[in-house]
Structures are given as C-alpha cells and as structure tokens.
C-alpha atoms as an extended CHARMM CRD file, in Angstrom:
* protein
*
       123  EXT
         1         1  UNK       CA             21.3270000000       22.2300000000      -13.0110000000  PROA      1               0.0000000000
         2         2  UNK       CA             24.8520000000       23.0020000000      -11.4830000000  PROA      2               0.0000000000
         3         3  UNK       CA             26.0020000000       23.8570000000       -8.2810000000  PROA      3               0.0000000000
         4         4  UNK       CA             29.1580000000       25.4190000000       -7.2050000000  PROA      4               0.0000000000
         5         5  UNK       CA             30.5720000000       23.4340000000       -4.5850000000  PROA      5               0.0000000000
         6         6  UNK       CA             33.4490000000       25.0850000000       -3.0830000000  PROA      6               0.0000000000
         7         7  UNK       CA             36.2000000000       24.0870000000       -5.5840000000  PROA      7               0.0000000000
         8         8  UNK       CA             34.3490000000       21.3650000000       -7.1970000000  PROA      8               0.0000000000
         9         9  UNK       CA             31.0890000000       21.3860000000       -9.5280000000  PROA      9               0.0000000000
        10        10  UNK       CA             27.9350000000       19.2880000000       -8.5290000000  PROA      10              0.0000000000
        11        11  UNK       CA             25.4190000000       18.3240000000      -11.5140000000  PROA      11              0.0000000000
        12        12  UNK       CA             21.6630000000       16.6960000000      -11.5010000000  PROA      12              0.0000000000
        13        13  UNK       CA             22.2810000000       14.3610000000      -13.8690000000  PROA      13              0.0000000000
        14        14  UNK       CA             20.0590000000       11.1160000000      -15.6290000000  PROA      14              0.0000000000
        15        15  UNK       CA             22.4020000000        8.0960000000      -15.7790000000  PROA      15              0.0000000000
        16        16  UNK       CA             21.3560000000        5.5290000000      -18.0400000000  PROA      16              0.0000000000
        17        17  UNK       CA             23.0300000000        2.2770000000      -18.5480000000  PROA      17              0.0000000000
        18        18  UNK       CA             21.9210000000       -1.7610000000      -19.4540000000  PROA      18              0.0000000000
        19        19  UNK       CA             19.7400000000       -2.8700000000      -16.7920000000  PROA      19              0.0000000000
        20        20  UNK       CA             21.9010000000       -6.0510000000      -16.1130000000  PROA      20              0.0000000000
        21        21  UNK       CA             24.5290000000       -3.8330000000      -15.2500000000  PROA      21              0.0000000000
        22        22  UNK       CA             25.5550000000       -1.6240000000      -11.6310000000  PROA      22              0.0000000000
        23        23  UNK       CA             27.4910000000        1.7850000000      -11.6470000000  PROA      23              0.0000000000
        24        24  UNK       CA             31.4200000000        1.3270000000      -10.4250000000  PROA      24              0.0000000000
        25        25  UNK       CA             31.7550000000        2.3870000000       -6.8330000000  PROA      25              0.0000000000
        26        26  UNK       CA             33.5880000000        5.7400000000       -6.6060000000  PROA      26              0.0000000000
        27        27  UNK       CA             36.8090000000        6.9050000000       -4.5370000000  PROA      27              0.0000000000
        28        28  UNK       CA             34.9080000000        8.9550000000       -3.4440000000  PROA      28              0.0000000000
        29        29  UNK       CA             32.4510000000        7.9220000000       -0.7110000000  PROA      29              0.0000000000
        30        30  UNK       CA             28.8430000000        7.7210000000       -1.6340000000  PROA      30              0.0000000000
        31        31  UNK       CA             30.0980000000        8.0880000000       -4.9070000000  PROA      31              0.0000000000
        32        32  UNK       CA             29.1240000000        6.6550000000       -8.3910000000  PROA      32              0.0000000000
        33        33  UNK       CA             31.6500000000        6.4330000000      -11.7050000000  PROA      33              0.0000000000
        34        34  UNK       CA             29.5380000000        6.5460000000      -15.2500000000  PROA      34              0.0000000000
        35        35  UNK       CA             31.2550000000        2.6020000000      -15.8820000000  PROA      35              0.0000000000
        36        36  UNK       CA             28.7040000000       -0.3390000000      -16.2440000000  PROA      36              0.0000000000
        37        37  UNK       CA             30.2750000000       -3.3480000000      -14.6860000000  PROA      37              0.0000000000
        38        38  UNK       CA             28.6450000000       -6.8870000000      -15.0180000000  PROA      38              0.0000000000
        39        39  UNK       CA             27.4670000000       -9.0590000000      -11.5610000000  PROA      39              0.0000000000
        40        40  UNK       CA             31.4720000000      -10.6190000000      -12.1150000000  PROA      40              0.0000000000
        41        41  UNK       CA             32.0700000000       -6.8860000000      -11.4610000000  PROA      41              0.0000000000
        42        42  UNK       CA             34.0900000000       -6.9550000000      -15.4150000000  PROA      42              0.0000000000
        43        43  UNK       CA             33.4300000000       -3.5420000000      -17.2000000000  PROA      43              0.0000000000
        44        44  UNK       CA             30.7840000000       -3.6730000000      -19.6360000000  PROA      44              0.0000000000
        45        45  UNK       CA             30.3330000000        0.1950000000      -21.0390000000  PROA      45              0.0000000000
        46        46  UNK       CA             29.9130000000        3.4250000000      -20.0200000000  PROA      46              0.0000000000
        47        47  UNK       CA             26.5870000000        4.9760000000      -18.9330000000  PROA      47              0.0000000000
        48        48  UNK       CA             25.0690000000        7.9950000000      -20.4430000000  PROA      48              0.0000000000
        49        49  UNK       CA             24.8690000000       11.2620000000      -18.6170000000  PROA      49              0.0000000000
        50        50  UNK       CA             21.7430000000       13.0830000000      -19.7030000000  PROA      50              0.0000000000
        51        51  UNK       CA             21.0680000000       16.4930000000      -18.2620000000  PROA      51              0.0000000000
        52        52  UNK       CA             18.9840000000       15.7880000000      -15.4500000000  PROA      52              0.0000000000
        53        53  UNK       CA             17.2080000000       19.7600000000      -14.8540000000  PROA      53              0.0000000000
        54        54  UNK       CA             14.7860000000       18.6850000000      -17.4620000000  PROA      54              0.0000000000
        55        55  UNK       CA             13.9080000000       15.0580000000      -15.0760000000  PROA      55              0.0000000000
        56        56  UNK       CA             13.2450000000       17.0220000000      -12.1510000000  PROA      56              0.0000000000
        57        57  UNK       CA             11.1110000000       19.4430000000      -13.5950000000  PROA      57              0.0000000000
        58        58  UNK       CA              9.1290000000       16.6750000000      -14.8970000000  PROA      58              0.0000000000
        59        59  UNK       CA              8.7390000000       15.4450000000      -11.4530000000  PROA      59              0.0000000000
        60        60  UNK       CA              8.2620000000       18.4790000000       -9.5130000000  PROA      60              0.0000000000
        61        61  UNK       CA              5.2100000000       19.2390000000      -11.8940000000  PROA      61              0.0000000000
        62        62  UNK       CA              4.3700000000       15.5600000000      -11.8920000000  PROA      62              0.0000000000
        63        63  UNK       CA              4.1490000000       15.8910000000       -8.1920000000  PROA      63              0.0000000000
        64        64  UNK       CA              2.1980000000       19.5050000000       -7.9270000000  PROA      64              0.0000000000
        65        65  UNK       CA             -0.4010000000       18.0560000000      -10.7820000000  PROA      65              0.0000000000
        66        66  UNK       CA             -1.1450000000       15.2180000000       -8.3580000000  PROA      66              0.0000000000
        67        67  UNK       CA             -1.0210000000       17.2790000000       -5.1230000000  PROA      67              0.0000000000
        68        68  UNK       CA             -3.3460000000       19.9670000000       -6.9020000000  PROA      68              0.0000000000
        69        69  UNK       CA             -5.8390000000       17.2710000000       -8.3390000000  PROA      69              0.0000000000
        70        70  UNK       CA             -6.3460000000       15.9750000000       -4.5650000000  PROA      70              0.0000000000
        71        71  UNK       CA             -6.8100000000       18.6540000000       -3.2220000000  PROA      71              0.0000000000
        72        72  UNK       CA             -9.9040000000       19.2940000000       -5.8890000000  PROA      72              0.0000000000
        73        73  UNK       CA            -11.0660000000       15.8980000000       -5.3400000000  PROA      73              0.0000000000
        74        74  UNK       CA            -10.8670000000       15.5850000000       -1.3640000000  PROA      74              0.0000000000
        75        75  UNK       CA            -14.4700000000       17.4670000000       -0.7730000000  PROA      75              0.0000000000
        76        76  UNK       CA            -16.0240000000       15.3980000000       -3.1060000000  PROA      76              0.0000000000
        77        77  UNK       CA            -14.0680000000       11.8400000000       -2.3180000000  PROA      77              0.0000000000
        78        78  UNK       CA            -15.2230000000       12.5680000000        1.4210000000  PROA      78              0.0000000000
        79        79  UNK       CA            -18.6280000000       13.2090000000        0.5360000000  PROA      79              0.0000000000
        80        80  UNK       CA            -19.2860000000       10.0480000000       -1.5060000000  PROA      80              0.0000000000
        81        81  UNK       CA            -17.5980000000        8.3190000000        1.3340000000  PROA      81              0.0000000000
        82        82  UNK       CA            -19.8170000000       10.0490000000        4.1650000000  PROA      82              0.0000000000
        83        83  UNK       CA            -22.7480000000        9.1070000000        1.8660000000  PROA      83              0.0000000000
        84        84  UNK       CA            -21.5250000000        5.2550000000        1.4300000000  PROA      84              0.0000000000
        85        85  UNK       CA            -21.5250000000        4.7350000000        5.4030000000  PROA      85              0.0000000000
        86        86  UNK       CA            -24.8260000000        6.3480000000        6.2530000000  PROA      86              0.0000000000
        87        87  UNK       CA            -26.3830000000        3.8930000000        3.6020000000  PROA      87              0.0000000000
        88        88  UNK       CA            -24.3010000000        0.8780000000        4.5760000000  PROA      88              0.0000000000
        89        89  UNK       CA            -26.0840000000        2.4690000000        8.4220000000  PROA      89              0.0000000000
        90        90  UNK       CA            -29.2340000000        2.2980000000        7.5060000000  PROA      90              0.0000000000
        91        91  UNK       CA            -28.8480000000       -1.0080000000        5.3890000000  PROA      91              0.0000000000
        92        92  UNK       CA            -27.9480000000       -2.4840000000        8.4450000000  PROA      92              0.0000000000
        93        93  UNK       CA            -30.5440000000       -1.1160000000       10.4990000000  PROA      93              0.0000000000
        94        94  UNK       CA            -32.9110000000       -2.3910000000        8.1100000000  PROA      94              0.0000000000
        95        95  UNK       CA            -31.3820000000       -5.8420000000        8.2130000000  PROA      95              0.0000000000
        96        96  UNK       CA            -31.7180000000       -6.0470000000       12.2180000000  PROA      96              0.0000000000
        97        97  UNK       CA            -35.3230000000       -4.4300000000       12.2160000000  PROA      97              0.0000000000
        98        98  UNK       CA            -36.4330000000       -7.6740000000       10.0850000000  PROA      98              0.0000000000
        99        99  UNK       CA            -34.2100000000      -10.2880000000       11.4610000000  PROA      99              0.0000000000
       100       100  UNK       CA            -35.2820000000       -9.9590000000       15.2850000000  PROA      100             0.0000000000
       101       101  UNK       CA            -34.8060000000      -12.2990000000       16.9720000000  PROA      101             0.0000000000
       102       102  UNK       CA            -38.1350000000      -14.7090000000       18.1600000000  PROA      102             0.0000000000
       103       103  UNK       CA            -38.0840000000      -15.4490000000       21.6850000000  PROA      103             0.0000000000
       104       104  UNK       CA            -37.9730000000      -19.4420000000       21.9610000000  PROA      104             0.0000000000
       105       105  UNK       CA            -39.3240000000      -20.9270000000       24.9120000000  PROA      105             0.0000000000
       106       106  UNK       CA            -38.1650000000      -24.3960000000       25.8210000000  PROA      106             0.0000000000
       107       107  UNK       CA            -40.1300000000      -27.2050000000       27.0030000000  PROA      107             0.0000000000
       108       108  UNK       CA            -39.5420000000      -30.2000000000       28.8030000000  PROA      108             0.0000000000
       109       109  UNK       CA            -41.3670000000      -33.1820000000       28.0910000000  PROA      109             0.0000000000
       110       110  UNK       CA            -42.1610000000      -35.1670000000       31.3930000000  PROA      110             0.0000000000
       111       111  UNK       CA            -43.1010000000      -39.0130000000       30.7390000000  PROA      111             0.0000000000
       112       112  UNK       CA            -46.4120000000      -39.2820000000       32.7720000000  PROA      112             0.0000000000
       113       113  UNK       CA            -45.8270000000      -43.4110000000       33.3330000000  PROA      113             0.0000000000
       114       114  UNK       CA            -42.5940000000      -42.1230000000       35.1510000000  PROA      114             0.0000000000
       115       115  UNK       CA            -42.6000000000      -40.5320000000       38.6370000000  PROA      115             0.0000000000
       116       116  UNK       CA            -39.2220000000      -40.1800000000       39.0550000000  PROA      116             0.0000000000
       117       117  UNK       CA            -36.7860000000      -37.8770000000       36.7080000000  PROA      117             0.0000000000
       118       118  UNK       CA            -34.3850000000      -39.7940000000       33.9690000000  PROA      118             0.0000000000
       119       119  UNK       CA            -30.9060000000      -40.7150000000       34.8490000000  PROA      119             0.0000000000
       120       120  UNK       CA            -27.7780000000      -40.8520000000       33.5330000000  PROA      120             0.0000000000
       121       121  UNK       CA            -25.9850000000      -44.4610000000       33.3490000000  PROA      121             0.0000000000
       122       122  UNK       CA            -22.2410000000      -44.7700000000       32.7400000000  PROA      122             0.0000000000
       123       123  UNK       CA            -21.9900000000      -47.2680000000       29.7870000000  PROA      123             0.0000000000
C-alpha cells in the first residue's frame, strides 16, 4: 500500500527482525532504519521488509469478524445475563424468607436472697 507523499513515497510495511534486537533510530524524526542493533547498540543485521497491505487487511477483517460476531451475540449475552440476576433475586429472596430473624427476648435473673442490685468492685 503506497502513498504519494509530496516528493517522497510512504509504504505500510511488516518489519521483521531477531527479537533481542531494536530498529536504528532514523535522521529523520519519528523515524525507523531496517538495521537490527544489539542492547550495546552494535549492528546485528538487517530487518526484513514484508509488504504490509496484506497485514492490514488481515486486521481490518480480523477486527469487522469480531465487531460483527458481537453484535450477533449482544441480544442473547444480555438475555442470559438479565436471566442470571432475576434468579440470583429470587435466590436471595428465598434465602431471607427462611432465615428470619427470631425475636430474642432477654431476661434478667434477679437473686431473690438479694434485695439490693449487684455491684461492680474495682479489683
């Protein structure tokens, strides 16, 4: 895929090289030369230029395939989800509707030999 720059070419292109190398840094800025240099920066080889039309297309149908597929799926991802909650609901409801709570009632326990009420000593 070219394009015609002004007075200059640009290409998509796929650049491979060893994956324990980096790209040179261009001249230009932004820019990236095809030599593989080491992490001690010392050239290593060149990387290949593939043609990079055919890459893109991949991805741009790559990426309409997945956006067309969700699309499909969303009715039926939000129903089984809309489903889920209302029986996680009434689970729950279930679970409260058996597990009410008993009223306790508390009594206190008076000692009848004693008149007057317990108290507290500081030990």
């Amino acid at each position: 895929m070219e394009f015609n720059w002004g007075d200059s070419i640009r290409e998509l292109m796929l650049v491979e090289h060893p994956s324990d190398t980096h790209l040179s840094r261009s001249s230009t800025p932004g820019g990236k030369s095809p030599l593989a240099r080491n992490d001690d920066n010392t050239l290593n080889t060149h990387a290949v230029l593939f043609d990079g039309t055919a890459a893109a297309l991949v991805i741009l149908g790559t990426g309409v395939a997945l956006g067309a597929a969700a699309v499909k799926a969303a009715p039926q991802v939000k129903s089984g989800l809309i489903s889920l909650r209302s029986k996680l609901r009434r689970r729950a409801d279930e679970t409260t509707d058996a597990e009410a709570p008993v009223p306790l009632t508390v009594v206190a326990e008076v000692d009848p030999e004693r008149s007057d009420p317990p108290r507290l000593r500081a030990v």
